[in-house]
Coordinates of C-alpha atoms in Angstrom, one line a residue:
Chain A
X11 CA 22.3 -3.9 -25.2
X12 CA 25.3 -5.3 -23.4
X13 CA 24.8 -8.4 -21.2
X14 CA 25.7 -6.2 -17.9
X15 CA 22.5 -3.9 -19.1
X16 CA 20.1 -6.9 -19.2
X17 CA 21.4 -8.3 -16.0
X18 CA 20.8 -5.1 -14.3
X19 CA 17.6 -4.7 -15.9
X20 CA 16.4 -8.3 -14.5
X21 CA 17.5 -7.5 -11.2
X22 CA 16.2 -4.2 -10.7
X23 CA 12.3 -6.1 -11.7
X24 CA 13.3 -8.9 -9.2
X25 CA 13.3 -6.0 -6.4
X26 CA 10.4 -4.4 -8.4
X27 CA 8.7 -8.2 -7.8
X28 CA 9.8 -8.3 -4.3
X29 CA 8.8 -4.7 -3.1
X30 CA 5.2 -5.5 -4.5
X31 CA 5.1 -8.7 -2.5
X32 CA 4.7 -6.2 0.4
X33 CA 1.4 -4.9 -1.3
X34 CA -0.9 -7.3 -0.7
X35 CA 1.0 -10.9 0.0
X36 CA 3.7 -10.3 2.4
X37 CA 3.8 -7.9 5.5
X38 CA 1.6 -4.7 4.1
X39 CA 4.0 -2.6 6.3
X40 CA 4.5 0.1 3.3
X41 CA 7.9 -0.7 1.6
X42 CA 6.3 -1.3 -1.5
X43 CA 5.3 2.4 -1.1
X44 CA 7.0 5.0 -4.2
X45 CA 8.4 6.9 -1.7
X46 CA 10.2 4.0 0.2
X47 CA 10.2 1.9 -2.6
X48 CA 12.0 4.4 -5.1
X49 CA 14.8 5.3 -2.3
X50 CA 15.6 1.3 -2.1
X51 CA 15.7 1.0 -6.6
X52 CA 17.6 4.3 -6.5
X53 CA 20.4 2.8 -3.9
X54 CA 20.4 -0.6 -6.1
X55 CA 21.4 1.0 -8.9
X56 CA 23.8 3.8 -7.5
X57 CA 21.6 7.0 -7.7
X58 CA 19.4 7.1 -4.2
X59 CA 18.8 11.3 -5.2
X60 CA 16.9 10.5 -8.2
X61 CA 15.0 7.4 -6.7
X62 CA 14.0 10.1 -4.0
X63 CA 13.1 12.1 -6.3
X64 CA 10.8 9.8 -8.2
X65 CA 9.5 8.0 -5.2
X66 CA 8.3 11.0 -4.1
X67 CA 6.4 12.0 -7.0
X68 CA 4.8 9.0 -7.5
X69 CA 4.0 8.6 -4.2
X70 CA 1.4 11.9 -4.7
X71 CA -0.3 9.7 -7.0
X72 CA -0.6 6.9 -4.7
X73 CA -2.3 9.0 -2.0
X74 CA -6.0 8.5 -2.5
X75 CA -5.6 5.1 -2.8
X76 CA -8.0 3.0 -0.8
X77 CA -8.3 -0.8 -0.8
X78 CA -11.9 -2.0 0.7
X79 CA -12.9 -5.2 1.5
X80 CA -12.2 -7.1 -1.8
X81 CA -12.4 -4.6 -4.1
X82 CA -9.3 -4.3 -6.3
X83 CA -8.2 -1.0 -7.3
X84 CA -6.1 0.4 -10.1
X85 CA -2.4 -0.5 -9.1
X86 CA -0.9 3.3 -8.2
X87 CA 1.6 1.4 -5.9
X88 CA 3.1 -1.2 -9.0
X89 CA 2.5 1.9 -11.7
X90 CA 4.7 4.1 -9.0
X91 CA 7.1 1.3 -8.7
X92 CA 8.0 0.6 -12.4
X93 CA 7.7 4.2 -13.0
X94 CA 10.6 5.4 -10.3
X95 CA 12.6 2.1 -11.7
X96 CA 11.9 3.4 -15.3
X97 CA 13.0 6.7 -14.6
X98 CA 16.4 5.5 -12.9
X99 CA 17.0 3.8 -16.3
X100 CA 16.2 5.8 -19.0
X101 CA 18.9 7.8 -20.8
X102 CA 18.6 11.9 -19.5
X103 CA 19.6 13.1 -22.8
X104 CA 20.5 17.0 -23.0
X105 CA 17.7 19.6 -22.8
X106 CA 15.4 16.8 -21.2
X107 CA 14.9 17.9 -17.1
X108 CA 13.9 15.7 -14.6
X109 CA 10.3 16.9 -13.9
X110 CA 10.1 16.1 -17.9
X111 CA 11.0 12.6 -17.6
X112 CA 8.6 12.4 -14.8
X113 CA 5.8 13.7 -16.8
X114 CA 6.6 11.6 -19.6
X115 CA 6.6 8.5 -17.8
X116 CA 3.2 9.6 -16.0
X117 CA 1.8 9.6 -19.5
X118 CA 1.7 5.5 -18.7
X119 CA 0.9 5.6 -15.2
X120 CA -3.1 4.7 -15.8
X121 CA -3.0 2.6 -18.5
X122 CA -0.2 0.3 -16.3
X123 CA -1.8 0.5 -13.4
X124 CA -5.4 -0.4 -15.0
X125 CA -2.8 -3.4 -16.5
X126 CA -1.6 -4.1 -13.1
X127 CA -4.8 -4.5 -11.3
X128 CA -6.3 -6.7 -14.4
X129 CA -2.9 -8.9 -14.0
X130 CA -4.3 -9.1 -9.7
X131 CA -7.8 -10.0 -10.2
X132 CA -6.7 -12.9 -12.6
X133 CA -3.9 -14.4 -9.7
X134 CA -6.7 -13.4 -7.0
X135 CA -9.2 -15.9 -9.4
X136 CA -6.0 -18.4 -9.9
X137 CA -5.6 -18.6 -6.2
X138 CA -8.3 -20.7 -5.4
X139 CA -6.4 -23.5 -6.5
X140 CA -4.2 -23.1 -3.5
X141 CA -7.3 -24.0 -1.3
X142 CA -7.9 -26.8 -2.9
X143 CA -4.5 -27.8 -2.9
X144 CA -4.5 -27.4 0.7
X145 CA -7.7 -29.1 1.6
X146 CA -6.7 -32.4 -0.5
X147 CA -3.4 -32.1 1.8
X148 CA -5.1 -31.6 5.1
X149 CA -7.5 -34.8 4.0
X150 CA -4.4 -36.5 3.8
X151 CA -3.1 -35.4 6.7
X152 CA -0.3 -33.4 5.1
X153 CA -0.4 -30.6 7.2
X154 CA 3.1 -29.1 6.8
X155 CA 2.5 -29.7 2.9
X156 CA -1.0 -27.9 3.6
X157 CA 1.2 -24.8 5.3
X158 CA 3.3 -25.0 2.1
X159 CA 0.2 -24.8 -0.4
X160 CA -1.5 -21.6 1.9
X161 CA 1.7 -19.8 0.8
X162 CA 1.4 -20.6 -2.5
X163 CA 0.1 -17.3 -4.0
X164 CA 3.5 -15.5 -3.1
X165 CA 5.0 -16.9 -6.1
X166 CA 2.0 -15.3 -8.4
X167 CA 2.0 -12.5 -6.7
X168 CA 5.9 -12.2 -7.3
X169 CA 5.5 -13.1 -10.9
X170 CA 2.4 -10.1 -11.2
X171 CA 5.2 -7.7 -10.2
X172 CA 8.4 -9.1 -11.6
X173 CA 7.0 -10.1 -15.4
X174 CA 6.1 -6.4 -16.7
X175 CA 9.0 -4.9 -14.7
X176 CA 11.5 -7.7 -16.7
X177 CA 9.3 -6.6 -20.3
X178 CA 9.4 -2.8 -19.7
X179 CA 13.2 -2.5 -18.3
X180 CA 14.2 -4.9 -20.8
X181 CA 12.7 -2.8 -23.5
X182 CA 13.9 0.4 -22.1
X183 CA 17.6 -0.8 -21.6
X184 CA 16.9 -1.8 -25.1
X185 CA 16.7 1.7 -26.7
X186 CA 19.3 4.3 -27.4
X187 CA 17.6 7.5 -26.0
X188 CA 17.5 8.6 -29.5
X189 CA 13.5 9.0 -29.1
X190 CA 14.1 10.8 -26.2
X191 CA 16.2 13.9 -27.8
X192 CA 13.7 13.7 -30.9
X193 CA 11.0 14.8 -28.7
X194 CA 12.7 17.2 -26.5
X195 CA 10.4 19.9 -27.5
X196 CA 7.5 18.4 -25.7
X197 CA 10.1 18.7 -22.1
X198 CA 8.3 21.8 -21.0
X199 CA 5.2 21.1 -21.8
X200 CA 5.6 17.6 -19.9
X201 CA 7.7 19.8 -17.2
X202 CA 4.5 21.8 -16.2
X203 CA 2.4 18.5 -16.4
X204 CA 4.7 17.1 -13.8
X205 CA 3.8 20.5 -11.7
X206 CA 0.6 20.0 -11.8
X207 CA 0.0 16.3 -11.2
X208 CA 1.1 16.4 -6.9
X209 CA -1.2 19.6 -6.7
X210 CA -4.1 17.6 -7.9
X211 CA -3.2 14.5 -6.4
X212 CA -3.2 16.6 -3.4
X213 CA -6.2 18.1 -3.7
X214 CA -8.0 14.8 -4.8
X215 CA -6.9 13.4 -1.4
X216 CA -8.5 16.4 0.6
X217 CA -11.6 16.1 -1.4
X218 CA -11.6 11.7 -0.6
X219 CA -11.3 13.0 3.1
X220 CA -12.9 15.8 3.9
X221 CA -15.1 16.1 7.1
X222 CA -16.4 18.5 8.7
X223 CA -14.0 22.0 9.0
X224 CA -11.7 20.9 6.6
X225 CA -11.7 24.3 4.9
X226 CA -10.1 25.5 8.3
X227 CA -7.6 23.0 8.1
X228 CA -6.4 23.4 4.6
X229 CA -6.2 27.0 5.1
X230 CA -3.8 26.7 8.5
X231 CA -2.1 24.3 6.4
X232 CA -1.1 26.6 3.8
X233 CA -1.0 29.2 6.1
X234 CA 2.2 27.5 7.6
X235 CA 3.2 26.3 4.4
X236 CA 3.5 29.9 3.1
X237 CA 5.4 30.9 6.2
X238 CA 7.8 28.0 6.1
X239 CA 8.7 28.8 2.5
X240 CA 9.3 32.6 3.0
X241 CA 11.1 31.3 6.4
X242 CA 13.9 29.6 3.5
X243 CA 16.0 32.2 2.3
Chain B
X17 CA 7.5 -25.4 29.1
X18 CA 5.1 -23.5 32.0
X19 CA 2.1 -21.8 30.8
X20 CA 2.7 -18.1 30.6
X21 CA 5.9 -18.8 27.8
X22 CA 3.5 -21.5 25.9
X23 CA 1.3 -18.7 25.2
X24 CA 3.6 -16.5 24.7
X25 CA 5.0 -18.3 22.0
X26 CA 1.5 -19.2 20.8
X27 CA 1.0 -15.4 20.6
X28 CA 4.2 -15.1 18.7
X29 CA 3.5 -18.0 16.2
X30 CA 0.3 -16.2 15.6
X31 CA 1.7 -13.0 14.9
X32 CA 4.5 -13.6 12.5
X33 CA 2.2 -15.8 10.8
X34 CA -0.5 -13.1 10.4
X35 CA 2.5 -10.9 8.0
X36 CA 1.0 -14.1 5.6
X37 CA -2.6 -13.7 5.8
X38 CA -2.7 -12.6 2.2
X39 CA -0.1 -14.7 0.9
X40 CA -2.7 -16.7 -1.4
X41 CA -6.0 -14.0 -1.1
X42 CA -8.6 -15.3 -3.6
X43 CA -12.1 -14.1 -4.8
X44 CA -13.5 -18.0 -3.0
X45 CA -13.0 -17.5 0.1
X46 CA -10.3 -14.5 0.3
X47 CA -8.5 -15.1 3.1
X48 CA -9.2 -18.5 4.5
X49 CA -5.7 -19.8 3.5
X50 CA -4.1 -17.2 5.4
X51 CA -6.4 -17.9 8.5
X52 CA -5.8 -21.5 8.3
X53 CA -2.0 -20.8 8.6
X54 CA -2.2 -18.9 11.4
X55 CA -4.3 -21.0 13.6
X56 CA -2.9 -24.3 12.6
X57 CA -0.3 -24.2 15.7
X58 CA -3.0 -23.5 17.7
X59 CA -5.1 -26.3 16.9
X60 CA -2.1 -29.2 16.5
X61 CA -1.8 -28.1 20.2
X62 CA -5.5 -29.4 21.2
X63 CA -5.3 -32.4 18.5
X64 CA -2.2 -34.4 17.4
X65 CA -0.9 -34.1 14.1
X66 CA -2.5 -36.8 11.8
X67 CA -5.4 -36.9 13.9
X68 CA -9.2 -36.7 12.2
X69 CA -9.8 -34.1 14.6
X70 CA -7.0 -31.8 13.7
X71 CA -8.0 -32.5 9.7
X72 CA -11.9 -31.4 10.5
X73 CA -10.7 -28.3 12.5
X74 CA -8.5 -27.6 9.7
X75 CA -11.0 -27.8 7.2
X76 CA -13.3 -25.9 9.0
X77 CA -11.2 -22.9 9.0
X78 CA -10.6 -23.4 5.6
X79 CA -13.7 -21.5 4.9
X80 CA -14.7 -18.3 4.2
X81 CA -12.6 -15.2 5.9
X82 CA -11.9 -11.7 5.6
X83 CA -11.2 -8.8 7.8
X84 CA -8.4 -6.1 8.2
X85 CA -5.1 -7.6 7.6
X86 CA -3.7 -6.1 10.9
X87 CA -6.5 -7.3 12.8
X88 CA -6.3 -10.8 11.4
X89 CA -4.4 -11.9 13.9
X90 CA -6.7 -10.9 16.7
X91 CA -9.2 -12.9 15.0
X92 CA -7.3 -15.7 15.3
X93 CA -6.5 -15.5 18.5
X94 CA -10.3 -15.3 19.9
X95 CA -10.7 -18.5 17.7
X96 CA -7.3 -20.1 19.1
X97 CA -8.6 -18.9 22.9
X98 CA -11.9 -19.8 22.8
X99 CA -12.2 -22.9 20.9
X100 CA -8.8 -24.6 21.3
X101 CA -8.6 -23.7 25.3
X102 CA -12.0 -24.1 26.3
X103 CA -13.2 -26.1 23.3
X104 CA -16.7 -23.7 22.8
X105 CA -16.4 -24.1 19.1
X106 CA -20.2 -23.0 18.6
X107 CA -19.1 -19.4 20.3
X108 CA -15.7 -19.0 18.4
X109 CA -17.6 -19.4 15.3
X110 CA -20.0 -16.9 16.1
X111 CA -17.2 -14.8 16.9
X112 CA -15.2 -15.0 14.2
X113 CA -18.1 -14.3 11.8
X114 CA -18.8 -10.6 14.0
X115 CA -15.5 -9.6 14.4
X116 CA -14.3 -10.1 10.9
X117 CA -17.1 -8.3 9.7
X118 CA -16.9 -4.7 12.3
X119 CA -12.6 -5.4 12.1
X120 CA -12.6 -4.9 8.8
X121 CA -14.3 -2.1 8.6
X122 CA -12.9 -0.2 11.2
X123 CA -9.2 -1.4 10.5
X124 CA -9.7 0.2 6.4
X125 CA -10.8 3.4 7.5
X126 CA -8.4 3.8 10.2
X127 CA -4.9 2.2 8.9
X128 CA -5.7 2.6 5.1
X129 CA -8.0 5.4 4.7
X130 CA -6.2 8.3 7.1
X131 CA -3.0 6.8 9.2
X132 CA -1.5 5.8 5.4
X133 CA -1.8 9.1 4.1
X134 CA -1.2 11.0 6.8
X135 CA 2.3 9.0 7.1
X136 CA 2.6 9.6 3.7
X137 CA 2.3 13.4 4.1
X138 CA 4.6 13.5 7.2
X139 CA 7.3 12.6 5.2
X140 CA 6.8 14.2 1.6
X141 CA 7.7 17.7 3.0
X142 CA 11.0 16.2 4.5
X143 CA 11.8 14.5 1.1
X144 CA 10.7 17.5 -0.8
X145 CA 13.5 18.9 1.2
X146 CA 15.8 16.6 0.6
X147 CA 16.4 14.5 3.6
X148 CA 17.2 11.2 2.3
X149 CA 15.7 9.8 6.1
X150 CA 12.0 10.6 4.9
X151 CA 10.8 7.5 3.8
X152 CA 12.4 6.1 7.4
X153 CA 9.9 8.1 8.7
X154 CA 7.0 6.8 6.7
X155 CA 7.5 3.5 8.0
X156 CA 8.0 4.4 11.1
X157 CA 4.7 6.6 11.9
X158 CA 3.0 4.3 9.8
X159 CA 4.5 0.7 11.2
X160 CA 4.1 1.9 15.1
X161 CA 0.6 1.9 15.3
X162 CA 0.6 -0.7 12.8
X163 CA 2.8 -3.2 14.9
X164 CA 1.5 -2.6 17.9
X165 CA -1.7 -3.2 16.5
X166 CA -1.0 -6.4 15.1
X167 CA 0.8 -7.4 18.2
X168 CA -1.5 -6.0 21.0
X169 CA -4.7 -8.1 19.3
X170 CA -3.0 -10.9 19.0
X171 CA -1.6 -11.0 23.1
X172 CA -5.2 -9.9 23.9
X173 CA -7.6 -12.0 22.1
X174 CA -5.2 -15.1 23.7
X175 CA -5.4 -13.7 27.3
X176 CA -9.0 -12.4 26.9
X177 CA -11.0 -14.5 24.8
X178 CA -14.6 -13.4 24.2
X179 CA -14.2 -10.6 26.5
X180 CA -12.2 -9.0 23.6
X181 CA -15.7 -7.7 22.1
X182 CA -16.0 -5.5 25.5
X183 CA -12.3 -4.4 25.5
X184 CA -12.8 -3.0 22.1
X185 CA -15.5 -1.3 22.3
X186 CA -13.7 0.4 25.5
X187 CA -11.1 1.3 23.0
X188 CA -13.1 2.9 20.0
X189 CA -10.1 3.8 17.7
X190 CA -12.7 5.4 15.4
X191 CA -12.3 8.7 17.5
X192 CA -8.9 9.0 16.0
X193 CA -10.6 9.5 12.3
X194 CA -11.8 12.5 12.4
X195 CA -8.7 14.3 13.3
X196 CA -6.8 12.6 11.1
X197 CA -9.2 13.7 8.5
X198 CA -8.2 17.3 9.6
X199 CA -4.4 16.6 9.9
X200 CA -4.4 15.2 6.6
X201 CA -6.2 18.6 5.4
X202 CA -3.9 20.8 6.9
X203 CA -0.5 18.6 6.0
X204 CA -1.9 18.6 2.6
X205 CA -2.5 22.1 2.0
X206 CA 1.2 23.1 4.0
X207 CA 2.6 20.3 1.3
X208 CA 0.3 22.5 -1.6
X209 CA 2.2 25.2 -1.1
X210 CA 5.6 24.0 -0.3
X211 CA 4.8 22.4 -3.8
X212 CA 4.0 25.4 -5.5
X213 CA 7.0 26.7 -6.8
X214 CA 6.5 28.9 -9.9
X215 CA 7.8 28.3 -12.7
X216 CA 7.9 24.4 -12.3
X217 CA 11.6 23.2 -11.0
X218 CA 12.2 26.1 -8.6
X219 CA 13.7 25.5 -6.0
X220 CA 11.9 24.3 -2.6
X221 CA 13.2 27.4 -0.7
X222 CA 12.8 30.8 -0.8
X223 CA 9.5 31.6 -2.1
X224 CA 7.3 34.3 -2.0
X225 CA 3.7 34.6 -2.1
X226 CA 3.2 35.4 -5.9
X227 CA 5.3 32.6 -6.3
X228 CA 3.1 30.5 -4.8
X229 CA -0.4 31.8 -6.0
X230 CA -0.7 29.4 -8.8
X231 CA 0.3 26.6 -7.4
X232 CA -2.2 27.1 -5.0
X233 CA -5.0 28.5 -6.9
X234 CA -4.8 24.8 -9.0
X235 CA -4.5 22.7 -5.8
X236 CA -7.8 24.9 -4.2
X237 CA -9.4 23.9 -7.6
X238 CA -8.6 20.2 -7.9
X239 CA -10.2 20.1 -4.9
X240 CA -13.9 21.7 -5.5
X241 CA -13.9 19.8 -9.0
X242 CA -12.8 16.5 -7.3
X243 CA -15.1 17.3 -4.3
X244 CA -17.8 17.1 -7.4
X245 CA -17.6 13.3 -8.2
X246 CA -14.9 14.1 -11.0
X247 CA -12.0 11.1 -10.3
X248 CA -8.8 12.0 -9.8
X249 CA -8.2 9.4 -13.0
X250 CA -10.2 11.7 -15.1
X251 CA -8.3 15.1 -14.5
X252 CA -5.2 13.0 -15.3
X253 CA -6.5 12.0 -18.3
X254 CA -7.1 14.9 -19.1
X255 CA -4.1 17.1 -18.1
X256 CA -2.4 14.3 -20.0
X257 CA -4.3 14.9 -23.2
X258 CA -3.1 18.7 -22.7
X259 CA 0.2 17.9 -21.9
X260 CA 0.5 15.8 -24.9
X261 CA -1.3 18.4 -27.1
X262 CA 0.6 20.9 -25.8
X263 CA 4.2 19.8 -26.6
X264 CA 3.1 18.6 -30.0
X265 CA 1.9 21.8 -30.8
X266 CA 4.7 23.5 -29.1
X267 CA 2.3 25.8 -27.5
X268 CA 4.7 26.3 -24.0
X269 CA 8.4 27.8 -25.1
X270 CA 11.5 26.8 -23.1

C-alpha cells in the first residue's frame, strides 16, 4: 500500500468521523444519513454514481431505525456509512457486479453496527466526566472553560466514528482484491441477497408503522409503482 | 441595544446552541450539559459572570434533562423566559420537568418515527432513478419542518413563556402521524415495486408486471412475517446465512 492509499484511506474515515458527528452530537439534521452521506464519500473520492448507489442501499437498511428516549440502538447509520465508504474502496475485480459487492459487504452490516452501538454506550458512560468537569469549572467560576467542557463529548463521539473507519479502510486499502476474484462464484448468490435486502427493509418499515388502513395504502402505493414502471419504456 | 433585538439575539444564541444539545449526551444525566450550554447566555444576562448567583443557576441546570433534540431549545427558552425575566424559578422548574417529559415523546414519534422515513422514501425513488439531487431533497423535506421547529420554539417559548403549554396544545402536531403512517405505506409499497426488478440488476425502467411479481410477493411477505414480532435483524441473518450457503454451494448459476 502506497503512502497516497493510506492517506486517502485516513481521510475518507475523517469524513466517515465527521458525518457521524451529525448522528447524535452535532446538528441531527440527516447528513450523516447513507443516502446523503454516501453521495458526499462518493464525491471525495471521485466517484459520486457509486456513492449514490451505495448510499441508497444502505439507506433501506436504515429505515426502521428509531431512537427513543435513551435507548441506544444498533448503529444502521455508522454500519451504512463505512459500508458505502468500503464499497467506494474496494477493488471491483472482473465478474464481481455491483449489487454483489453490496451484498458482500452487508454480510458485516449487523455485526458492525452491534460494534458500533457497544463503542456509543461506552462514550455515553465516559461522558459523565464532562459534567463533572464542568461543575468543578462553574464552582470556580470558569464559565467559558465550563462551555468548553459541555462540548467535550464531540471529540469521543468523533473518535467512535473515525477509529473503525481508519482500521477497516486501512485494512481494505491493504489488500490486493485477490480474495475478491477467488470468491467470484458466490457474486450471484450475494447479487440476489442484495435484491432482497431493500424489499425487506421495506417491508419491515411498513410493518414498524402500520395503522389503521395501511393495507389500502400499500396497495395504491404499488398500484402507482406498477404504473410508473410500465409508464418507462 | 433596545429590547425586541436583545431577544432576538437571545433567541438566536439559544438556537444555534441547541444544534449542541447532544454534544456530551451521557447515561447521568443525558443531556444536562447540553441544556446548560444553551441557557448559560441567558442566565449571565440576569447575574454577572463570576457571581455566586450565576454559579448556583448554573449548577442547577446542570441536572438531569432530556427531551427531543429539536424541542430542546423550546425548553430552554420557557426556562430562560420565565425564570431569568421574571425570576419565578419554582414555575420554570416545574415546567421544564413537564415539558421535557410530553416533548420528547411527541418530537420521537413525529420527527424520528414517520417525517425521517417518509423523507427518506421521498427521495429513494428519485435516486433509484438516478438523479444525483435526491439526497438534496432528503434534507430538505426533512430539515424544513425540522428548522422551523427548532426555530419557531425557541422565538415562542421567549415571547410566551408559560403560555407555551396552551399554544401547544392548540397546535397538536400529533394529527400529522397518522397520515404519515399511511404515506409512508403507500411510498413504500410504490418504492417495492419500482424495486422489483427481476432478475436482480435490471434496469429501473421498463418493467412489466411479471417482472415485478416476485419482487413484490417477497416485500408483501416481509411484511406479514415482520408484522409477527420477527426483527428485521433476524430475517437478515437469516438471508445472510442463505446467501452465504448458497454461493458456497454454488446453488444459483451466473
Amino acid at each position: 500500500m502506497s503512502g497516497a492509499d493510506f492517506a486517502d484511506a485516513l481521510r475518507a474515515a475523517a469524513l466517515v468521523g465527521v458525518l457521524g458527528l451529525d448522528q447524535v452530537a452535532v446538528g441531527q439534521c440527516m447528513i450523516s444519513q447513507p443516502l446523503v452521506g454516501g453521495v458526499i464519500l462518493g464525491w471525495a473520492c471521485g466517484e459520486p454514481g457509486l456513492g449514490l448507489l451505495a448510499g441508497v442501499f444502505f439507506q433501506f437498511l436504515c429505515l426502521t431505525d428509531l431512537r427513543v428516549g435513551g435507548s441506544i440502538p444498533p448503529d444502521n447509520v455508522f454500519a451504512g456509512l463505512l459500508g458505502s465508504a468500503v464499497f467506494l474502496r474496494l477493488p471491483h475485480p472482473a465478474g464481481w457486479s455491483d449489487g454483489g459487492m453490496l451484498g458482500l459487504i452487508t454480510l458485516f452490516f449487523l455485526p458492525v453496527a452491534y460494534l458500533a452501538r457497544l463503542l456509543e454506550v461506552r462514550i455515553c458512560a465516559a461522558n459523565r466526566f464532562w459534567g463533572t468537569l464542568a461543575e468543578s469549572l462553574v464552582g470556580l467560576g470558569r464559565f467559558r472553560l465550563a462551555q468548553a467542557a459541555a462540548l467535550g463529548g464531540i471529540m469521543l463521539f468523533f473518535l467512535k466514528a473515525f477509529l473503525p473507519a481508519a482500521l477497516t479502510l486501512v485494512a481494505v486499502s491493504l489488500g490486493s482484491g485477490a480474495w475478491l476474484a477467488k470468491l467470484v462464484g458466490m457474486n450471484e448468490s450475494l447479487e440476489l441477497f442484495a435484491w432482497a435486502v431493500p424489499l425487506v427493509a421495506l417491508g419491515g418499515l411498513v410493518a414498524q408503522r402500520r395503522r389503521a388502513g395501511w393495507p389500502a395504502a400499500v396497495a395504491a402505493g404499488m398500484g402507482a409503482g406498477v404504473l410508473l414502471a410500465g409508464s418507462f419504456a | 441595544m433596545s429590547q425586541a433585538p436583545r431577544e432576538t439575539a437571545l433567541a438566536l444564541g439559544i438556537f444555534l446552541r441547541s444544534f449542541l444539545v447532544q454534544a456530551s449526551w451521557n447515561f447521568k444525566r443525558m443531556q444536562n450539559l447540553g441544556f446548560f450550554f444553551m441557557l448559560l447566555p441567558a442566565l449571565a444576562r440576569r447575574s454577572p459572570r463570576g457571581s455566586t448567583e450565576l454559579a448556583q443557576a448554573s449548577l442547577k441546570h446542570l441536572q438531569f434533562f432530556n427531551t427531543h433534540p429539536y424541542y430542546a431549545g423550546l425548553v430552554a427558552g420557557v426556562v430562560a423566559a420565565e425564570e431569568v425575566r421574571r425570576g419565578d424559578a419554582a414555575l420554570a422548574a416545574g415546567l421544564k420537568r413537564s415539558l421535557m417529559c410530553s416533548l420528547g415523546g411527541i418530537g420521537d414519534e413525529f420527527f424520528w418515527a414517520h417525517l425521517k422515513p417518509l423523507a427518506a422514501l421521498v427521495a429513494l425513488p428519485l435516486a433509484l432513478a438516478g438523479h444525483t439531487a435526491a439526497p438534496v431533497i432528503l434534507l430538505l423535506v426533512f430539515n424544513g419542518p425540522h428548522l422551523a421547529a427548532r426555530w419557531w420554539g425557541v422565538s415562542t417559548a421567549l415571547r410566551r413563556g408559560r403560555e407555551i403549554v396552551a399554544v401547544l396544545q392548540s397546535r397538536r402536531l400529533t394529527r400529522w402521524i397518522a397520515p404519515f403512517a399511511l404515506m409512508i405505506a403507500a411510498l413504500a409499497g410504490c418504492t417495492a415495486v419500482l424495486l422489483s426488478g427481476w432478475p436482480p440488476g435490471a434496469t429501473f425502467r421498463g418493467r412489466s408486471l411479471p417482472q415485478v411479481a416476485p419482487g413484490s410477493a417477497l416485500f408483501l411477505a416481509s411484511i406479514l412475517v415482520q408484522a409477527r414480532g420477527i426483527t428485521l435483524e433476524r430475517v437478515l441473518l437469516g438471508l445472510s446465512a442463505v446467501a452465504l450457503l448458497a454461493g458456497v454451494a454454488g446453488v444459483v448459476a451466473p
